[in-house]
XYZ file of C-alpha atoms in Angstrom:
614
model
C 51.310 45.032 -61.701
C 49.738 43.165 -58.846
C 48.773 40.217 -61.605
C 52.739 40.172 -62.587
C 53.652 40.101 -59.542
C 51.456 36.757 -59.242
C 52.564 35.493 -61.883
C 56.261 35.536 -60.862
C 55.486 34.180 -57.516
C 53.411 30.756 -58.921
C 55.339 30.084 -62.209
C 52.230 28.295 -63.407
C 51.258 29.896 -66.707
C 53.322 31.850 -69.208
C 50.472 34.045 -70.157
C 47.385 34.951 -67.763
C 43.731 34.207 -68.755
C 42.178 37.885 -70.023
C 40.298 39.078 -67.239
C 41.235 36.940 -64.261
C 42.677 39.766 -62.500
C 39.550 41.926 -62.725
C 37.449 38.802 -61.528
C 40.025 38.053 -58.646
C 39.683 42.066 -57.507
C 35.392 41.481 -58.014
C 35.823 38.931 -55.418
C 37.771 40.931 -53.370
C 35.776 44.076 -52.989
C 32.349 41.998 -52.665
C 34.520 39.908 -49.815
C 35.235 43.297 -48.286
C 32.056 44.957 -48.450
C 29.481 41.966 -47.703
C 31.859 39.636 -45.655
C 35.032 40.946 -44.435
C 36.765 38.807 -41.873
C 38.212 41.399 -40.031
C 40.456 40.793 -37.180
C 38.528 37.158 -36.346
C 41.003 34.027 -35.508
C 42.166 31.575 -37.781
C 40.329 28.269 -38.136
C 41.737 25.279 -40.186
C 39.793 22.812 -42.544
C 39.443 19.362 -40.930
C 37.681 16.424 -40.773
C 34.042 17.948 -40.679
C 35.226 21.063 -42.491
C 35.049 24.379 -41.103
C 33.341 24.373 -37.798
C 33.039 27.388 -35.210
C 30.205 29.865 -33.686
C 28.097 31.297 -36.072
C 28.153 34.959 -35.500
C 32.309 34.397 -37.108
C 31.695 32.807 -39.777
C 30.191 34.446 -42.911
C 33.647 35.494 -44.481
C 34.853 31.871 -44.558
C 31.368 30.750 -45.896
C 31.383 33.061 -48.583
C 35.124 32.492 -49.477
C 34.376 28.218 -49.668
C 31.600 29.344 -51.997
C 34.439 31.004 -53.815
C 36.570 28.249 -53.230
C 33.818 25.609 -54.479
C 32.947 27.167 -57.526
C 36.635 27.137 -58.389
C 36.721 23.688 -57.626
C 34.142 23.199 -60.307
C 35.969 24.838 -62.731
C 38.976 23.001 -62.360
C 37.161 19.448 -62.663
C 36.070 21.090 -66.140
C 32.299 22.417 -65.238
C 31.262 19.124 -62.773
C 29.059 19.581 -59.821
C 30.209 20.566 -56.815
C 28.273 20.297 -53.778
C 28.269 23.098 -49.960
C 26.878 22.002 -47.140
C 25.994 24.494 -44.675
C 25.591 22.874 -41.162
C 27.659 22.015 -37.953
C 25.896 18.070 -37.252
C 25.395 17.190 -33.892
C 26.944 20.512 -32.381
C 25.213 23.083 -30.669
C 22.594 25.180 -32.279
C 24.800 28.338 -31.962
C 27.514 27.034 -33.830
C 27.610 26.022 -37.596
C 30.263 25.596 -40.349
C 30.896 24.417 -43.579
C 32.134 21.611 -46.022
C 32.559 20.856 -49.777
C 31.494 17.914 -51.370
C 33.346 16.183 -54.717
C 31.132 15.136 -57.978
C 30.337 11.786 -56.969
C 29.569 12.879 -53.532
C 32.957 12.297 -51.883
C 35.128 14.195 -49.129
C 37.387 17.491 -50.397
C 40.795 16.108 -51.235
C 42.999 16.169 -48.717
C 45.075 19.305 -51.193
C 42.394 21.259 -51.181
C 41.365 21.317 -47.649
C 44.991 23.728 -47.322
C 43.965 25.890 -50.241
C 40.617 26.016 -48.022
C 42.304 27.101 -45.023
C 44.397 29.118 -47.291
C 41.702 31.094 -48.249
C 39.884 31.276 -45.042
C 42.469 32.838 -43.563
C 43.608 35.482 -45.961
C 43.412 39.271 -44.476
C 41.162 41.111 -46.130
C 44.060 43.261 -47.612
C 45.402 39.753 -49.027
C 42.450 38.061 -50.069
C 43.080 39.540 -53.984
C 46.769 38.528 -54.121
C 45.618 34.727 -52.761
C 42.678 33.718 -54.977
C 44.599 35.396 -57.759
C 47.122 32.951 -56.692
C 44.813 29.606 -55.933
C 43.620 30.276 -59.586
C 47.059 29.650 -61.008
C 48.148 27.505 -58.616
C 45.466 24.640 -59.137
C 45.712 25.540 -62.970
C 42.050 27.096 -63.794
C 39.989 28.012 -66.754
C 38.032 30.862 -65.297
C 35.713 30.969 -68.844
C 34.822 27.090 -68.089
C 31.346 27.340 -66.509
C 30.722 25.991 -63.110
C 28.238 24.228 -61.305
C 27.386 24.079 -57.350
C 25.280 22.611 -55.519
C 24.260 24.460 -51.989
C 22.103 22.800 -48.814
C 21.779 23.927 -45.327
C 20.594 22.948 -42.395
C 17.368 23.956 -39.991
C 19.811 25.992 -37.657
C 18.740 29.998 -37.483
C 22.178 30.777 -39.135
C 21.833 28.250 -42.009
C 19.804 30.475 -44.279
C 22.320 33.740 -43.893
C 25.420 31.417 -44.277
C 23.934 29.855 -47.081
C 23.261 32.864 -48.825
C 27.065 33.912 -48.825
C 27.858 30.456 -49.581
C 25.463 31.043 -52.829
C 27.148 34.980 -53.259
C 31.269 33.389 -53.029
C 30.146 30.566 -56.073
C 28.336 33.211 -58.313
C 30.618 36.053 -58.411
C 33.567 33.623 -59.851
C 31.617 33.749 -63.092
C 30.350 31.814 -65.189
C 28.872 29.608 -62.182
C 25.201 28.359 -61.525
C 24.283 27.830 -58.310
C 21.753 25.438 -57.174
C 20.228 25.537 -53.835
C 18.696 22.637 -52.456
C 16.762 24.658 -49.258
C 17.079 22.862 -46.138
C 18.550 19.274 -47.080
C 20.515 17.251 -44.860
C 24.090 16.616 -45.857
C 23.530 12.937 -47.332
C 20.485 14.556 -49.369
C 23.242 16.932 -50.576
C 25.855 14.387 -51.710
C 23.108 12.718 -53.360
C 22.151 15.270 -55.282
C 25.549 15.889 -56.702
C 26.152 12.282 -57.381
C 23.326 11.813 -59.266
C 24.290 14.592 -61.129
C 27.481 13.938 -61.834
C 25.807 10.021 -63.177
C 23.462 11.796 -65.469
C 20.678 10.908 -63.405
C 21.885 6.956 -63.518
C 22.260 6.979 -59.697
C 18.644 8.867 -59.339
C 17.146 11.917 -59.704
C 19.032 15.108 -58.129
C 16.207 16.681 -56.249
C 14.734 16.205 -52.555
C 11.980 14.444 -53.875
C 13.854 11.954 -56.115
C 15.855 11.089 -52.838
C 12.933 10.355 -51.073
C 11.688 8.421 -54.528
C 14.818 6.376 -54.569
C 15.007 5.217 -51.113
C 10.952 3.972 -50.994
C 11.307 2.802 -54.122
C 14.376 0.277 -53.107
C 13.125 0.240 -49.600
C 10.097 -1.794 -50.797
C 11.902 -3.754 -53.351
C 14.606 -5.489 -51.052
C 11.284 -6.202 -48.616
C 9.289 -7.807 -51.232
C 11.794 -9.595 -52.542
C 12.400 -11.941 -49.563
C 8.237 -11.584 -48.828
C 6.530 -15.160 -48.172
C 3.133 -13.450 -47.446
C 3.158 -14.216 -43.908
C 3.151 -11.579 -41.287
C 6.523 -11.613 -39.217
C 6.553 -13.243 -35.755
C 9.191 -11.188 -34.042
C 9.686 -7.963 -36.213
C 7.613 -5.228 -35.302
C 6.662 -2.909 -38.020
C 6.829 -0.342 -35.606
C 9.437 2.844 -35.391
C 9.732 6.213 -33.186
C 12.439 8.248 -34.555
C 14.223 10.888 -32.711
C 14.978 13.538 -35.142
C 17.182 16.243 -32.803
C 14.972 18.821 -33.655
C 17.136 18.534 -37.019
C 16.658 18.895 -40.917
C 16.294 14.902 -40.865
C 12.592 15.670 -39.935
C 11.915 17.968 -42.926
C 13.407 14.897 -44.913
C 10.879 12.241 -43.635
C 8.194 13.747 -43.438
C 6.944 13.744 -46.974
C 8.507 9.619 -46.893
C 6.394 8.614 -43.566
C 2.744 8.307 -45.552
C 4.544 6.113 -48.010
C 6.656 4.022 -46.093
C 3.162 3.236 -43.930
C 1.887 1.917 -46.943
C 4.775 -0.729 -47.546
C 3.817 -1.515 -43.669
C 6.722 0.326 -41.854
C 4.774 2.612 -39.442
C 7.094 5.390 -38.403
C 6.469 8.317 -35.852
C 8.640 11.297 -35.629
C 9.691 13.036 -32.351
C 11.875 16.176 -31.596
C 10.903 16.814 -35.030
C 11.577 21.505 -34.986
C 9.943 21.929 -31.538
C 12.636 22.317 -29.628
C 16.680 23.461 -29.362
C 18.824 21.256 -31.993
C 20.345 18.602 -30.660
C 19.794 19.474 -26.920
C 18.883 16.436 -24.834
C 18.329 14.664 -28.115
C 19.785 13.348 -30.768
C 22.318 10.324 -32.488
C 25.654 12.264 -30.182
C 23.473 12.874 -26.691
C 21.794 9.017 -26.782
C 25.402 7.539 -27.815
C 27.512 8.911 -24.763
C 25.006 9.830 -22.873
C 23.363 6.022 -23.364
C 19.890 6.793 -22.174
C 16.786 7.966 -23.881
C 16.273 11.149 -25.625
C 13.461 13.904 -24.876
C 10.266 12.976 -25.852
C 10.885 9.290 -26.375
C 10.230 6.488 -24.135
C 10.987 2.674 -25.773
C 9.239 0.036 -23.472
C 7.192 -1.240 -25.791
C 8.866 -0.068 -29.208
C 12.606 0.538 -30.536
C 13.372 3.771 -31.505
C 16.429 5.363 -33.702
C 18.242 8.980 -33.089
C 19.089 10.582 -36.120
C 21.969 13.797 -35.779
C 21.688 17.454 -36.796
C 22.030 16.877 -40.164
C 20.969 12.984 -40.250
C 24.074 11.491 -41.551
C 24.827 9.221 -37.691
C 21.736 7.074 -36.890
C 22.096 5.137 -33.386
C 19.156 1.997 -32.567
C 17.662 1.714 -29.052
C 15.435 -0.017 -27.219
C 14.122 -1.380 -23.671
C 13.026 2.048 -21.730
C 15.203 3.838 -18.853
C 17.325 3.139 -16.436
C 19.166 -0.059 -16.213
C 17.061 -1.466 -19.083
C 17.997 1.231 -21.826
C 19.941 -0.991 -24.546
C 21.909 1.104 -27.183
C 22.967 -0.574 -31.054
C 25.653 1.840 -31.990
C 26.947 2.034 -35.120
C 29.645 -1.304 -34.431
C 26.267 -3.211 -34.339
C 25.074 -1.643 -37.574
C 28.135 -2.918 -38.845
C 27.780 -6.307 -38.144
C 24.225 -7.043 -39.016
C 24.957 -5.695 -42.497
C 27.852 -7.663 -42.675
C 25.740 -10.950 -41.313
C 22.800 -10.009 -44.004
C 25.600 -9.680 -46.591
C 27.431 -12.202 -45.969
C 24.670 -15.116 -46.215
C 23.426 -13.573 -49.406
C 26.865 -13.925 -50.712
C 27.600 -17.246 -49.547
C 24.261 -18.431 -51.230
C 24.958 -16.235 -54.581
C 28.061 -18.573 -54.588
C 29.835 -15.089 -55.101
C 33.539 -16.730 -54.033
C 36.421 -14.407 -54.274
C 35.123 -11.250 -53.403
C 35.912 -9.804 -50.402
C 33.701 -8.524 -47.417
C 35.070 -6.199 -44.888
C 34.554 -3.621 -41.942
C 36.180 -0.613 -41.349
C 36.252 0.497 -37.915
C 37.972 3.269 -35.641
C 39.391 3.197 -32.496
C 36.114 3.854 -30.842
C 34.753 0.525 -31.793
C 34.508 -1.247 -28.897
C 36.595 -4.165 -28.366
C 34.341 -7.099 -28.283
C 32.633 -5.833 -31.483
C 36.239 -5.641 -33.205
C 36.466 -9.383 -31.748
C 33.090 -10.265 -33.222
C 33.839 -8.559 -36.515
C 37.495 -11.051 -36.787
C 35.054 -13.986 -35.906
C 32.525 -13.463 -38.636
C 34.375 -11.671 -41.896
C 38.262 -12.956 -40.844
C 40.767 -10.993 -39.217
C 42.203 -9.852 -42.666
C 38.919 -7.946 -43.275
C 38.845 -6.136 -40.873
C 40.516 -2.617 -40.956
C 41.208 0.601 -38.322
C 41.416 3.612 -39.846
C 41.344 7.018 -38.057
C 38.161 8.744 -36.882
C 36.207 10.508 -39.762
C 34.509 9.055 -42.357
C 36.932 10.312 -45.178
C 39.777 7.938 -43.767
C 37.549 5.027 -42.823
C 35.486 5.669 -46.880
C 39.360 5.340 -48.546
C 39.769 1.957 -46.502
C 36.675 1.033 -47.116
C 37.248 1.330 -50.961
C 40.306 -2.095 -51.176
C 37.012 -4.391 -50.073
C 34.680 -5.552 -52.784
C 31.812 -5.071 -50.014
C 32.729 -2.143 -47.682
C 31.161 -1.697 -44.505
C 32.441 1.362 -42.497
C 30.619 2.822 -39.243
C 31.819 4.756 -36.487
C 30.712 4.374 -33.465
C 28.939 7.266 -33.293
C 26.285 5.289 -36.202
C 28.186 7.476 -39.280
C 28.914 5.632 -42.188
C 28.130 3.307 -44.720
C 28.444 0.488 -47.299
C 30.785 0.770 -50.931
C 30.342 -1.807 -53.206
C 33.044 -2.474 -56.011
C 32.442 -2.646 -59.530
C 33.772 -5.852 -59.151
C 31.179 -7.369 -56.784
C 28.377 -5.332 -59.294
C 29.073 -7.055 -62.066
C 29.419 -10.476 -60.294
C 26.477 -10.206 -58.703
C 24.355 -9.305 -62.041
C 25.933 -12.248 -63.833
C 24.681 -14.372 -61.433
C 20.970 -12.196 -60.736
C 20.541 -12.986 -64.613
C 18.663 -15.770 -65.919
C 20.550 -18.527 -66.908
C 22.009 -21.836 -65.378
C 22.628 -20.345 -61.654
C 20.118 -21.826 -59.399
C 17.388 -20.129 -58.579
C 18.427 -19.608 -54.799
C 21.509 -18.315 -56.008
C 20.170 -15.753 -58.522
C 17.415 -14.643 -55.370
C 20.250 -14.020 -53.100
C 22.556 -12.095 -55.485
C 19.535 -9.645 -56.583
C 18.871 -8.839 -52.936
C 22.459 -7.803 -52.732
C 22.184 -5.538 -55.448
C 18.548 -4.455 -53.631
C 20.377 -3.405 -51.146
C 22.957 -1.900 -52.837
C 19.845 0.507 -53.612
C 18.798 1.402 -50.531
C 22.132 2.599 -49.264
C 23.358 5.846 -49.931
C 27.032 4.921 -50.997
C 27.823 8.860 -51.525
C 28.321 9.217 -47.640
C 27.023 7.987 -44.395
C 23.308 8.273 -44.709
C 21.010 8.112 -41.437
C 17.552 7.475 -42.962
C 18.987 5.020 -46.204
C 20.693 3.385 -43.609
C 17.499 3.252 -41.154
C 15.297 1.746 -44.014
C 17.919 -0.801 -44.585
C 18.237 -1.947 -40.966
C 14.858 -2.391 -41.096
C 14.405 -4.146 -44.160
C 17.275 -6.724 -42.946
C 15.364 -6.798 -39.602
C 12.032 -7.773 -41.163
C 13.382 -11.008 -43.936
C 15.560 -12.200 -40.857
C 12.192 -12.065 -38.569
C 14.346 -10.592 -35.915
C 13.833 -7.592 -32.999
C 16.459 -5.846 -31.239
C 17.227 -8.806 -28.465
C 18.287 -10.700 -31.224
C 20.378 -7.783 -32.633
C 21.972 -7.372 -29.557
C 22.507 -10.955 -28.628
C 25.046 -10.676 -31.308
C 27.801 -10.018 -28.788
C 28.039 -8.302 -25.574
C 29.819 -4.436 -25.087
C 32.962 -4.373 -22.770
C 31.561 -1.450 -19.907
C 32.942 1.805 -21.652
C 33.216 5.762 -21.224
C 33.868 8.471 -23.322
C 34.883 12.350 -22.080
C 35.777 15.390 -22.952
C 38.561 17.255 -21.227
C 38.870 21.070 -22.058
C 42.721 21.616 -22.204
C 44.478 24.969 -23.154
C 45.819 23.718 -26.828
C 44.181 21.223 -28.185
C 46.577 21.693 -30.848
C 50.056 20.281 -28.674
C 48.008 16.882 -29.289
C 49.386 14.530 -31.903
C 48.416 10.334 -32.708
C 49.397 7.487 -34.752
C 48.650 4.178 -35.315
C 44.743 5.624 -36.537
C 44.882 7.414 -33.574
C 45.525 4.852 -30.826
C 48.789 6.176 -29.899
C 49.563 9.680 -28.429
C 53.233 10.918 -29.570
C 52.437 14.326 -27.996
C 52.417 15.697 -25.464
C 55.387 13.453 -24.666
C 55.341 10.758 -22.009
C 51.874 11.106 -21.911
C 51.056 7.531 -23.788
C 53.819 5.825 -21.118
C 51.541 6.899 -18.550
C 48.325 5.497 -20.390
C 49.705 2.383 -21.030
C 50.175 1.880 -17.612
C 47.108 2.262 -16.627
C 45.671 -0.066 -19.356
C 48.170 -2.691 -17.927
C 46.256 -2.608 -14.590
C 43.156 -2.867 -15.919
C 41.171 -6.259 -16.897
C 40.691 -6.221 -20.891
C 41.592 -2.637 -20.836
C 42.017 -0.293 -23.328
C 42.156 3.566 -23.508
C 43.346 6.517 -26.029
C 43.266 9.923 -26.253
C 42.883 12.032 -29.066
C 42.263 15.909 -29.934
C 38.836 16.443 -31.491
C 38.483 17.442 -34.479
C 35.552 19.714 -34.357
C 35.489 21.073 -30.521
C 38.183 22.902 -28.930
C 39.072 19.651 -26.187
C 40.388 16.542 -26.082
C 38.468 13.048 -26.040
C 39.181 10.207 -23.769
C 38.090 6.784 -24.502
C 38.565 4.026 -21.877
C 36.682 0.283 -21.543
C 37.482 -2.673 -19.168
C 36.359 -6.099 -18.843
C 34.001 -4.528 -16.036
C 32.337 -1.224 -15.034
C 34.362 -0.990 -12.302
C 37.541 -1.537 -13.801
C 36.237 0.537 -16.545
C 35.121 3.803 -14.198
C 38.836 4.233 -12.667
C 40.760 3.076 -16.142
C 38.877 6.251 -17.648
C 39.142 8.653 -14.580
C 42.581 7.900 -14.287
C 43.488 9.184 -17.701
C 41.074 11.589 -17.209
C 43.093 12.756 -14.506
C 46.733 12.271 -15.985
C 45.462 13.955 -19.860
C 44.205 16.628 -17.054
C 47.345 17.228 -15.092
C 49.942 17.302 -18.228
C 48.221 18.766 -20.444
C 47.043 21.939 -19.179
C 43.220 21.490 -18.282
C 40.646 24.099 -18.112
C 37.593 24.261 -16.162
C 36.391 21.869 -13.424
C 37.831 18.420 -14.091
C 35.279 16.016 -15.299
C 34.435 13.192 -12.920
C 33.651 9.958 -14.836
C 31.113 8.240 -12.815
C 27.569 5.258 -13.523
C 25.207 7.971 -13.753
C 23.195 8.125 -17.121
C 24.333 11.292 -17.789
C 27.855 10.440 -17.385
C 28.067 8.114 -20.531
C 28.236 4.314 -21.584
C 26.661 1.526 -19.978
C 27.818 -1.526 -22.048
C 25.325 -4.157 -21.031
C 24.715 -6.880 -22.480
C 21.259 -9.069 -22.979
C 18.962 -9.826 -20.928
C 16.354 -10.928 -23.139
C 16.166 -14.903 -23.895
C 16.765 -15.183 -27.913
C 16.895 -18.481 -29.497
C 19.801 -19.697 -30.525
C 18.712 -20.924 -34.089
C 17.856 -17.402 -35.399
C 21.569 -15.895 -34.706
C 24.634 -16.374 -36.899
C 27.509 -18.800 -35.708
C 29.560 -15.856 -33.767
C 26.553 -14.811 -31.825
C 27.376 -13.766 -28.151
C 31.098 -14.355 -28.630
C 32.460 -12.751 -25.867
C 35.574 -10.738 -25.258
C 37.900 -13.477 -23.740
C 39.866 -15.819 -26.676
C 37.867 -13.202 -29.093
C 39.759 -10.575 -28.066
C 43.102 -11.956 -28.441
C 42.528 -11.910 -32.341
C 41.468 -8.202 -32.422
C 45.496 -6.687 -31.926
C 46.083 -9.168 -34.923
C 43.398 -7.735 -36.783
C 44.489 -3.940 -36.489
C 48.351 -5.658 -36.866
C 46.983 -7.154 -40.239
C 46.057 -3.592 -41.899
């Protein structure tokens, strides 16, 4: 009866699959009796997946492990990869999200069949799956394959566990945990084996293998045998009291015997991402807990390490923060001399960047790649990967240090041709097999903190460059970012990759006219996608002009919007947020590229055409 009645409503199949309706009800009654979601709210699938307090969420873990192994099924028995963890949130929160064969984001479909399923009553959660399955057209006897990880909070390893009971009881599924892994560790693992093992070996340890491995390669590659004047060989990394320490550690005794000496702080001893971190150092812009850097450069890695954030210079007015804009551009420098000496014409090299990138990098970024390379998509990786993917080199960071670098077919097999032996010159075949080097030691499956970490500072050490140098590449416009708590995040609507605010209405009129009284300034607001407020982002050609640009729409996004709570006050303290300073260390001009220290005035004038252009 019920199964009829199903099969009316979808009109997929003429005939059901024998025994789907006693697997659908199997699902059901362990849903009801292990994980039953009771009267708890609603939550929707977004940009970081599902994302809420712990203590609500083992129904909707156990469904997406459900919901994943189905996934499996339907892409005929390939991997498919859960990731239990919230990131850079609090430790009392967590959630969840689903990762595709070769290590990509859920398609966009699916992520409504996920809140579909999420959000079934328990009385309805039968009549649902039994209608996902014929919806998305499954083979229920195909056997599936997925992939779980999780990360060091307290709630990972029960949320894990019904991620592990949703995937098995859709039968035939194996299910593969991977322990505590961080989320690029994760998409790795299902990559590689969706490749067969051609993209490396899908275990924690051949991760760790890999990245060495092609860590030391791209290094000796470019090695003269002389000892670096300006690098430093030197590294204090700020783990959040994450996973990302459980993933170095057993890489830190080999890296120090390539040379790369690397010390781990807020490595388990203390509250996840609380006064440390890749999030706290990037708005807060000062130093983490437990770190001080004046003498040595340091790196913040997230929760989960998949956002990695450079700093250097100490407290106070010295603190200097490379964000993931600068990552950007000094893989898009590094990549773009190797590819002018490969004589590797016609390809194309491009950055992706959101609306948080601040302006003079976007200016910097026209100056060095062209203004036709360089895109705006809308904040979260999975928009800014699918821009990424029209370039035949791909750079895409957020701000926040998330993100990565996609290399085409295309440029792979150009690049071999002319690595091979054979009549390119010599030079030429050097420069094109350090491309595909590092094309090793990035993690093109997602945004990878430590791959990307190992490749900074492999590009830091053949350029013979520290951080002043890094920095010198251009100087940050003064900038803020807040949060505003409002009462519905939800009457919040953008376009334009999230520049523009449609809704609440008349509230972009009002920005705009408080950009137009502000020197080089530019603001947005946006509802976040993982935090029940709304973020304002506001930088001026000053910190001045930048302080009452971003209180003012503090105060208007505030006062029409329905704010909760104490109104924040944007102010210069440390803990308020962004400091955009520039240099103050001499650097010589010969080691930087041709842009270096373009500054925000003509530059800036090419950055609307740039966006214009995409």
């Amino acid at each position: 009866g019920d199964a009829a009645i199903v099969k009316r409503r979808s009109g997929a199949v003429e005939n059901l699959q024998p025994g789907i309706p006693e697997l659908a009800a199997e699902v059901a009654s362990m849903g009801l009796a292990a994980y039953p979601r009771g009267q708890r709210a609603e939550l929707g699938y977004g940009t970081a997946g599902f994302r809420a307090a712990a203590a609500g969420l083992d129904h909707i873990l156990f469904r997406m492990g459900v919901l994943a192994a189905l996934r499996s099924k339907v892409l005929g028995g390939k991997a498919v990869g859960v990731m239990v963890t919230a990131s850079h949130n609090p430790e009392r929160d967590n959630g969840v999200k689903l990762v595709e064969p070769m290590g990509e984001m859920l398609p966009i479909e699916w992520e409504a069949l996920a809140t579909k399923l999420a959000n079934a009553s328990d009385g309805d959660l039968f009549h649902v799956l039994l209608g996902l399955i014929y919806e998305v057209g499954a083979d229920c006897s195909v056997r599936g394959e997925v992939f779980v990880g999780r990360d060091t909070r307290a709630s990972s390893a029960r949320l894990a566990l019904a991620v592990c009971d949703g995937a098995s009881v859709l039968r035939a599924t194996a299910v593969r945990s991977l322990g505590l892994a961080t989320t690029p560790q994760l998409h790795f693992a299902v990559r590689c084996e969706e490749t067969c093992g051609a993209y490396g070996s899908p275990s924690l340890d051949g991760y760790a293998t890999k990245l060495v491995k092609a860590y030391a390669a791209l290094v000796q590659s470019a090695s003269t045998g002389a000892s670096p004047l300006r690098y430093k060989p030197q590294l204090v990394v700020d783990c959040a009291n994450g996973v990302g320490a459980v993933a170095l550690r057993p890489m830190v005794d080999r890296l120090r015997a390539l040379g790369l000496e690397m010390e781990l702080r807020n490595d388990g001893g203390g509250p996840l991402n609380d006064g440390c971190g890749a999030d706290f150092v990037k708005i807060k812009q000062c130093q983490p807990s437990c770190v001080d850097t004046a003498t040595v450069r340091a790196v913040s890695l997230d929760g989960d390490a998949d956002r990695v954030v450079y700093f250097f210079g100490g407290s106070g007015p010295a603190f200097r923060l490379l964000d993931g804009d600068r990552l950007a551009l000094l893989l898009a420098h590094f990549a773009a001399g190797l590819m002018q000496k490969a004589g590797l014409e016609g390809l194309r090299l491009g950055l992706v960047q959101t609306a948080y990138a601040n302006g003079a990098s976007t200016a910097c970024a026209v100056k060095a790649v062209g203004a036709e390379n360089v895109k705006c998509a809308k904040t979260g990786v999975k928009h800014c990967h699918h821009a990424a993917l029209s370039l035949d080199v791909g750079i895409y960071f957020e701000a926040n240090g998330h993100g990565t670098v996609l290399f085409s077919d295309k440029f792979v097999a150009r690049a071999r041709a002319v690595a091979r032996p054979g009549p390119a010159s010599s030079a030429a075949a050097a420069a094109a097999g350090q491309l595909l080097l590092l094309r090793d030691v990035v993690n093109e499956a997602v945004g990878d903190a430590i791959s990307n970490l190992l490749a900074v500072e492999a590009i830091l050490r053949i350029l013979d460059w520290d951080c002043s140098e890094w920095l010198a590449m251009y100087s940050d416009l003064p900038n803020r970012q807040v949060k505003v708590v409002v009462a519905d995040r939800a009457a919040f609507e953008t376009t334009d990759a999230e520049r523009l605010c449609v809704r609440p209405e008349g509230l972009q009129a009002e920005i705009d006219k408080l950009v137009a009284g502000a020197p080089q300034g530019r603001a947005f607001v946006r509802p976040s996608g993982t935090e029940d407020v709304v973020r304002v982002y506001a930088e001026a050609a000053t910190l001045e002009a930048t302080l009452a640009l971003a209180q003012a729409a503090v105060d208007v996004v505030y006062a029409s919007a329905g704010g909760l709570g104490a109104k924040p006050v944007v102010n210069d303290d440390c803990a308020a947020g962004g400091r955009g300073r520039g240099p103050t260390t001499a650097v010589e001009e010969r080691h930087l590229p041709s842009y270096v220290g373009c500054t925000t005035t003509s530059a800036l004038r090419k950055v609307e055409l740039a966006w214009l252009l995409v």
